[in-house]
Short mmCIF file of C-alpha atoms and ligand atoms in Angstrom, two decimals:
data_model
loop_
_atom_site.label_atom_id
_atom_site.label_comp_id
_atom_site.label_asym_id
_atom_site.label_seq_id
_atom_site.Cartn_x
_atom_site.Cartn_y
_atom_site.Cartn_z
CA UNK A 1 26.32 13.35 -11.66
CA UNK A 2 25.68 9.59 -11.77
CA UNK A 3 24.80 7.87 -8.48
CA UNK A 4 24.66 4.11 -7.99
CA UNK A 5 22.58 2.87 -5.04
CA UNK A 6 23.00 -0.75 -3.96
CA UNK A 7 20.51 -2.54 -1.71
CA UNK A 8 17.84 -0.33 -3.27
CA UNK A 9 15.08 -2.74 -2.24
CA UNK A 10 15.84 -2.28 1.48
CA UNK A 11 14.44 0.28 3.93
CA UNK A 12 17.12 2.93 3.53
CA UNK A 13 17.85 2.17 -0.13
CA UNK A 14 14.23 2.84 -1.11
CA UNK A 15 14.17 6.06 0.87
CA UNK A 16 17.37 7.34 -0.74
CA UNK A 17 16.10 6.59 -4.23
CA UNK A 18 12.87 8.46 -3.44
CA UNK A 19 14.75 11.41 -1.92
CA UNK A 20 17.04 11.71 -4.95
CA UNK A 21 14.23 11.43 -7.47
CA UNK A 22 11.92 13.90 -5.69
CA UNK A 23 14.57 16.57 -5.21
CA UNK A 24 14.90 16.75 -9.01
CA UNK A 25 18.58 17.59 -8.87
CA UNK A 26 21.03 17.12 -11.68
CA UNK A 27 21.76 13.59 -10.51
CA UNK A 28 20.99 10.49 -12.51
CA UNK A 29 20.11 7.67 -10.15
CA UNK A 30 20.95 4.03 -10.83
CA UNK A 31 19.25 1.93 -8.14
CA UNK A 32 20.01 -1.79 -7.89
CA UNK A 33 18.14 -4.29 -5.73
CA UNK A 34 19.84 -7.50 -4.61
CA UNK A 35 18.30 -9.30 -7.57
CA UNK A 36 19.81 -6.73 -9.95
CA UNK A 37 23.24 -6.46 -8.31
CA UNK A 38 24.70 -8.89 -5.80
CA UNK A 39 27.47 -6.95 -4.06
CA UNK A 40 29.39 -10.19 -3.44
CA UNK A 41 29.70 -10.77 -7.21
CA UNK A 42 32.83 -8.87 -8.24
CA UNK A 43 32.47 -9.44 -12.00
CA UNK A 44 28.91 -8.15 -11.95
CA UNK A 45 30.06 -5.03 -10.07
CA UNK A 46 32.89 -4.45 -12.55
CA UNK A 47 30.56 -4.82 -15.54
CA UNK A 48 27.92 -2.44 -14.17
CA UNK A 49 30.41 0.19 -13.05
CA UNK A 50 32.08 0.11 -16.50
CA UNK A 51 28.70 0.76 -18.13
CA UNK A 52 27.68 3.57 -15.76
CA UNK A 53 31.01 5.18 -14.79
CA UNK A 54 29.53 6.49 -11.50
CA UNK A 55 30.54 9.65 -9.66
CA UNK A 56 28.99 8.47 -6.37
CA UNK A 57 28.20 5.00 -5.03
CA UNK A 58 25.96 4.60 -1.97
CA UNK A 59 26.00 1.14 -0.43
CA UNK A 60 22.76 0.35 1.41
CA UNK A 61 23.09 -3.40 0.83
CA UNK A 62 23.72 -5.49 3.94
CA UNK A 63 22.89 -8.73 5.68
CA UNK A 64 20.94 -7.12 8.53
CA UNK A 65 19.35 -9.97 10.47
CA UNK A 66 21.36 -10.00 13.70
CA UNK A 67 20.18 -13.51 14.67
CA UNK A 68 20.63 -15.11 11.24
CA UNK A 69 24.15 -13.63 11.00
CA UNK A 70 25.08 -15.76 14.05
CA UNK A 71 24.03 -18.87 12.10
CA UNK A 72 25.38 -17.88 8.68
CA UNK A 73 28.71 -16.47 9.75
CA UNK A 74 30.56 -16.77 6.44
CA UNK A 75 27.72 -15.11 4.54
CA UNK A 76 27.67 -12.28 7.11
CA UNK A 77 31.39 -11.53 6.58
CA UNK A 78 31.10 -11.82 2.81
CA UNK A 79 28.04 -9.54 2.46
CA UNK A 80 28.93 -7.01 5.17
CA UNK A 81 32.72 -7.07 4.81
CA UNK A 82 33.93 -8.29 1.41
CA UNK A 83 31.04 -6.95 -0.72
CA UNK A 84 31.57 -3.34 0.45
CA UNK A 85 35.31 -3.77 -0.21
CA UNK A 86 34.63 -4.88 -3.83
CA UNK A 87 32.37 -1.85 -4.30
CA UNK A 88 34.91 0.51 -2.74
CA UNK A 89 37.74 -0.81 -4.95
CA UNK A 90 35.61 -0.32 -8.05
CA UNK A 91 34.58 3.17 -6.91
CA UNK A 92 38.32 4.03 -6.67
CA UNK A 93 38.77 3.15 -10.35
CA UNK A 94 36.23 5.79 -11.39
CA UNK A 95 37.35 8.31 -8.73
CA UNK A 96 33.82 8.03 -7.37
CA UNK A 97 32.84 8.94 -3.85
CA UNK A 98 31.89 5.85 -1.87
CA UNK A 99 29.24 6.22 0.85
CA UNK A 100 28.90 3.20 3.09
CA UNK A 101 26.23 2.64 5.75
CA UNK A 102 27.23 1.11 9.06
CA UNK A 103 25.81 0.57 12.49
CA UNK A 104 25.83 1.21 16.25
CA UNK A 105 26.53 -2.54 16.61
CA UNK A 106 30.25 -1.92 15.92
CA UNK A 107 30.37 -0.77 19.57
CA UNK A 108 30.08 -3.06 22.59
CA UNK A 109 27.12 -1.21 24.10
CA UNK A 110 28.75 -1.36 27.54
CA UNK A 111 29.21 2.43 27.74
CA UNK A 112 26.71 4.85 29.28
CA UNK A 113 27.61 7.97 27.27
CA UNK A 114 26.87 8.47 23.55
CA UNK A 115 29.50 6.84 21.34
CA UNK A 116 31.64 9.24 19.31
CA UNK A 117 32.94 8.38 15.84
CA UNK A 118 36.49 7.74 17.10
CA UNK A 119 35.57 5.72 20.18
CA UNK A 120 36.96 2.23 20.42
CA UNK A 121 34.91 -0.33 18.51
CA UNK A 122 34.32 -3.72 20.10
CA UNK A 123 31.38 -5.58 18.59
CA UNK A 124 29.93 -8.58 20.44
CA UNK A 125 27.82 -10.00 17.59
CA UNK A 126 28.71 -11.52 14.22
CA UNK A 127 26.58 -8.83 12.59
CA UNK A 128 28.60 -6.10 14.36
CA UNK A 129 31.93 -7.81 13.63
CA UNK A 130 31.10 -8.26 9.96
CA UNK A 131 29.99 -4.62 9.64
CA UNK A 132 33.23 -3.54 11.34
CA UNK A 133 35.23 -5.61 8.83
CA UNK A 134 33.48 -3.64 6.05
CA UNK A 135 34.42 -0.33 7.70
CA UNK A 136 38.04 -1.35 8.25
CA UNK A 137 38.62 -2.65 4.72
CA UNK A 138 37.16 0.54 3.29
CA UNK A 139 39.07 2.88 5.61
CA UNK A 140 42.30 1.18 4.53
CA UNK A 141 41.60 0.97 0.81
CA UNK A 142 39.01 3.45 -0.37
CA UNK A 143 40.22 6.89 -1.51
CA UNK A 144 37.09 9.03 -1.23
CA UNK A 145 35.05 7.51 1.58
CA UNK A 146 32.16 8.57 3.80
CA UNK A 147 30.91 6.10 6.41
CA UNK A 148 27.51 6.79 7.96
CA UNK A 149 26.73 4.92 11.17
CA UNK A 150 23.09 4.88 12.17
CA UNK A 151 20.87 3.00 14.64
CA UNK A 152 17.39 1.55 15.28
CA UNK A 153 16.25 2.25 11.72
CA UNK A 154 12.67 2.10 10.53
CA UNK A 155 11.33 2.82 7.07
CA UNK A 156 8.23 2.22 5.01
CA UNK A 157 7.48 -1.40 4.07
CA UNK A 158 10.46 -2.50 6.15
CA UNK A 159 10.77 -5.23 8.72
CA UNK A 160 11.31 -3.05 11.75
CA UNK A 161 10.25 -2.43 15.35
CA UNK A 162 7.55 0.13 14.55
CA UNK A 163 5.79 -2.09 12.02
CA UNK A 164 6.15 -5.14 14.29
CA UNK A 165 4.61 -3.31 17.27
CA UNK A 166 1.71 -2.06 15.15
CA UNK A 167 1.03 -5.57 13.81
CA UNK A 168 1.22 -7.09 17.32
CA UNK A 169 -1.12 -4.43 18.72
CA UNK A 170 -3.81 -5.65 16.31
CA UNK A 171 -3.66 -9.15 17.82
CA UNK A 172 -2.80 -8.68 21.50
CA UNK A 173 -4.13 -6.72 24.45
CA UNK A 174 -0.70 -6.19 26.00
CA UNK A 175 2.90 -6.15 24.81
CA UNK A 176 5.96 -6.95 26.92
CA UNK A 177 8.93 -4.86 25.85
CA UNK A 178 12.45 -4.57 27.29
CA UNK A 179 13.29 -1.42 29.22
CA UNK A 180 17.03 -1.90 29.73
CA UNK A 181 18.29 -1.40 26.17
CA UNK A 182 18.63 2.22 25.12
CA UNK A 183 19.15 3.74 21.68
CA UNK A 184 17.99 6.38 19.23
CA UNK A 185 15.12 5.34 16.95
CA UNK A 186 15.79 6.74 13.49
CA UNK A 187 13.53 7.32 10.50
CA UNK A 188 15.14 6.35 7.16
CA UNK A 189 13.79 9.55 5.58
CA UNK A 190 15.91 11.68 7.92
CA UNK A 191 19.03 9.59 7.30
CA UNK A 192 18.49 9.93 3.55
CA UNK A 193 18.23 13.73 3.83
CA UNK A 194 21.39 13.87 5.96
CA UNK A 195 23.32 11.66 3.51
CA UNK A 196 22.41 13.94 0.62
CA UNK A 197 23.62 16.96 2.61
CA UNK A 198 26.92 15.30 3.56
CA UNK A 199 27.49 13.71 0.16
CA UNK A 200 29.34 16.47 -1.68
CA UNK A 201 32.19 17.41 0.62
CA UNK A 202 32.38 15.20 3.72
CA UNK A 203 34.68 12.24 4.26
CA UNK A 204 35.43 9.99 7.22
CA UNK A 205 32.88 8.66 9.70
CA UNK A 206 29.65 10.43 10.70
CA UNK A 207 27.00 9.29 13.16
CA UNK A 208 23.51 10.03 11.84
CA UNK A 209 20.45 9.41 14.04
CA UNK A 210 17.37 11.26 15.12
CA UNK A 211 18.03 13.17 18.33
CA UNK A 212 17.11 11.95 21.79
CA UNK A 213 17.17 8.41 23.12
CA UNK A 214 14.82 5.93 24.75
CA UNK A 215 14.44 2.28 25.67
CA UNK A 216 12.55 -0.17 23.46
CA UNK A 217 9.79 -0.01 26.10
CA UNK A 218 9.54 3.79 25.83
CA UNK A 219 9.64 3.51 22.05
CA UNK A 220 6.74 1.01 22.07
CA UNK A 221 4.75 3.24 24.49
CA UNK A 222 5.19 6.21 22.17
CA UNK A 223 4.13 4.17 19.13
CA UNK A 224 0.93 3.06 20.92
CA UNK A 225 0.26 6.64 22.05
CA UNK A 226 0.70 8.02 18.54
CA UNK A 227 -1.58 5.41 16.93
CA UNK A 228 -4.17 5.92 19.70
CA UNK A 229 -3.97 2.29 20.74
CA UNK A 230 -5.27 1.16 24.11
CA UNK A 231 -2.89 -1.82 24.13
CA UNK A 232 -0.95 -1.94 27.38
CA UNK A 233 2.84 -1.86 27.12
CA UNK A 234 4.53 -3.76 29.95
CA UNK A 235 8.13 -3.07 30.86
CA UNK A 236 10.38 -6.13 31.27
CA UNK A 237 14.12 -6.70 31.75
CA UNK A 238 16.29 -8.33 29.07
CA UNK A 239 16.60 -11.43 31.27
CA UNK A 240 12.85 -12.00 30.80
CA UNK A 241 13.07 -11.97 27.00
CA UNK A 242 14.66 -14.90 25.22
CA UNK A 243 17.11 -13.42 22.70
CA UNK A 244 18.98 -15.68 20.30
CA UNK A 245 21.71 -13.04 20.25
CA UNK A 246 22.36 -10.65 23.16
CA UNK A 247 21.75 -7.02 22.16
CA UNK A 248 23.89 -4.03 23.24
CA UNK A 249 22.39 -2.37 26.29
CA UNK A 250 23.45 1.14 25.26
CA UNK A 251 23.46 2.06 21.58
CA UNK A 252 23.27 5.83 21.55
CA UNK A 253 25.54 7.49 18.97
CA UNK A 254 26.85 11.01 19.53
CA UNK A 255 25.83 13.27 16.65
CA UNK A 256 28.12 16.18 17.66
CA UNK A 257 30.14 15.89 14.43
CA UNK A 258 26.96 15.93 12.34
CA UNK A 259 25.61 18.89 14.32
CA UNK A 260 28.89 20.78 13.89
CA UNK A 261 28.51 20.41 10.14
CA UNK A 262 25.16 22.26 10.44
CA UNK A 263 22.83 19.25 10.33
CA UNK A 264 20.49 18.70 13.27
CA UNK A 265 17.98 15.89 12.87
CA UNK A 266 14.66 16.30 14.64
CA UNK A 267 13.88 14.33 17.80
CA UNK A 268 12.77 10.72 17.45
CA UNK A 269 9.19 11.40 18.61
CA UNK A 270 8.60 14.00 15.84
CA UNK A 271 10.17 11.71 13.25
CA UNK A 272 7.90 8.86 14.36
CA UNK A 273 4.85 11.10 14.04
CA UNK A 274 5.82 11.99 10.48
CA UNK A 275 6.46 8.33 9.63
CA UNK A 276 3.08 7.22 11.00
CA UNK A 277 1.29 10.01 9.16
CA UNK A 278 2.88 8.94 5.88
CA UNK A 279 2.00 5.30 6.59
CA UNK A 280 -1.61 6.32 7.33
CA UNK A 281 -1.84 8.46 4.18
CA UNK A 282 -0.44 5.72 1.94
CA UNK A 283 -2.81 3.07 3.35
CA UNK A 284 -5.84 5.33 2.98
CA UNK A 285 -4.89 6.39 -0.54
CA UNK A 286 -5.20 2.77 -1.73
N1 NAP B 301 17.85 -1.80 10.31
C1 NAP B 301 18.48 -1.22 11.33
O1 NAP B 301 17.96 -1.12 12.43
C2 NAP B 301 19.88 -0.68 11.13
C3 NAP B 301 20.50 -0.06 12.22
C4 NAP B 301 21.78 0.46 12.03
C5 NAP B 301 22.41 0.38 10.81
N2 NAP B 301 21.80 -0.23 9.79
C6 NAP B 301 22.51 -0.32 8.50
O2 NAP B 301 21.82 0.49 7.58
C7 NAP B 301 21.91 -0.06 6.27
C8 NAP B 301 20.53 -0.17 5.66
O3 NAP B 301 19.74 -1.00 6.51
P1 NAP B 301 18.22 -1.34 6.18
O4 NAP B 301 17.50 -1.32 7.46
O5 NAP B 301 17.77 -0.53 5.02
O6 NAP B 301 18.42 -2.86 5.75
P2 NAP B 301 17.46 -3.78 4.87
O7 NAP B 301 16.09 -3.23 4.83
O8 NAP B 301 17.70 -5.18 5.35
O9 NAP B 301 18.10 -3.59 3.42
C9 NAP B 301 19.29 -4.21 3.03
C10 NAP B 301 19.11 -4.62 1.61
O10 NAP B 301 20.32 -5.26 1.16
C11 NAP B 301 19.94 -6.39 0.40
N3 NAP B 301 21.05 -7.35 0.30
C12 NAP B 301 21.38 -8.37 1.13
N4 NAP B 301 22.43 -9.04 0.63
C13 NAP B 301 22.78 -8.43 -0.52
C14 NAP B 301 23.76 -8.66 -1.50
N5 NAP B 301 24.63 -9.69 -1.41
N6 NAP B 301 23.84 -7.85 -2.58
C15 NAP B 301 22.97 -6.82 -2.72
N7 NAP B 301 21.99 -6.55 -1.84
C16 NAP B 301 21.91 -7.33 -0.75
C17 NAP B 301 18.74 -6.95 1.14
O11 NAP B 301 18.02 -7.86 0.33
P3 NAP B 301 17.22 -9.08 1.04
O12 NAP B 301 16.36 -8.45 2.09
O13 NAP B 301 16.47 -9.66 -0.10
O14 NAP B 301 18.27 -9.97 1.60
C18 NAP B 301 17.98 -5.66 1.43
O15 NAP B 301 17.16 -5.29 0.35
C19 NAP B 301 22.68 -1.37 6.43
O16 NAP B 301 24.02 -1.14 6.14
C20 NAP B 301 22.53 -1.70 7.88
O17 NAP B 301 23.62 -2.48 8.35
C21 NAP B 301 20.53 -0.76 9.91
#
């Protein structure tokens, strides 16, 4: 089986490539970073797909900066909406399964119960709207489609909340973190494992996150606890933090559908512990 991975230089892309290579299955993996394959370049996609004739395509490429998306609106829609559509259309030609990664930001965040896959979408940000466009174009046009929505992702070498908090804790004696936005922190490694389990026979939309939920404040407290830092974490409200783009206040995704298919991801605290251990090991190996 031949698997193309786009956005292979990103947090989740890297993790998926590693998971596929280490499991030593029968798959042949074809990873492409942005420099190697720009998903907004249709001719380039057509050429590469004709060479490889993939059986599966996993799209991890995206324009993920929520604030920059507000400034570069056209680029957001092209990368997060049109690019996935080009990939999906090309996957159809080869009867390949297309796996697309999406986000909790397709929801408004105004709810107080975990969002189910079929709940009404209503994004408030350009990032969320552009990701929803990608989902909708694919749902209408792609024949063998699996959409994975995830949230609050962190992975090795990525620009993410965990790495930011650790860096800040080296320079500051206290950190102010918002307590009124709630979500499920999710380790890329666990999403990669779930994707590989769902890959062969699942279609439609699946929510994939670590279990449990917390606020950013609770997440930061747990990070400091696990790295044995004495830095004080101070709880603040969103009104005290100047956001360029307002964030959803409730981002928890229901994983009932995932659980019913026999996959239960560990809780976010255990996943964080594993992530930090791997980070520690890799820094001390060098
Ligand atoms: N990060 C989160 O908290 C989060 C939460 C929920 C869902 N998601 C979704 O999960 C997926 C993976 O996210 P991630 O955290 O791994 O993101 P990431 O680290 O930003 O990786 C995305 C990758 O896509 C690349 N890319 C951007 N434009 C491209 C283009 N035109 N063609 C090809 N590649 C392009 C980026 O390259 P450059 O960096 O060089 O631009 C980057 O390497 C995305 O679909 C994202 O929307 C993420």
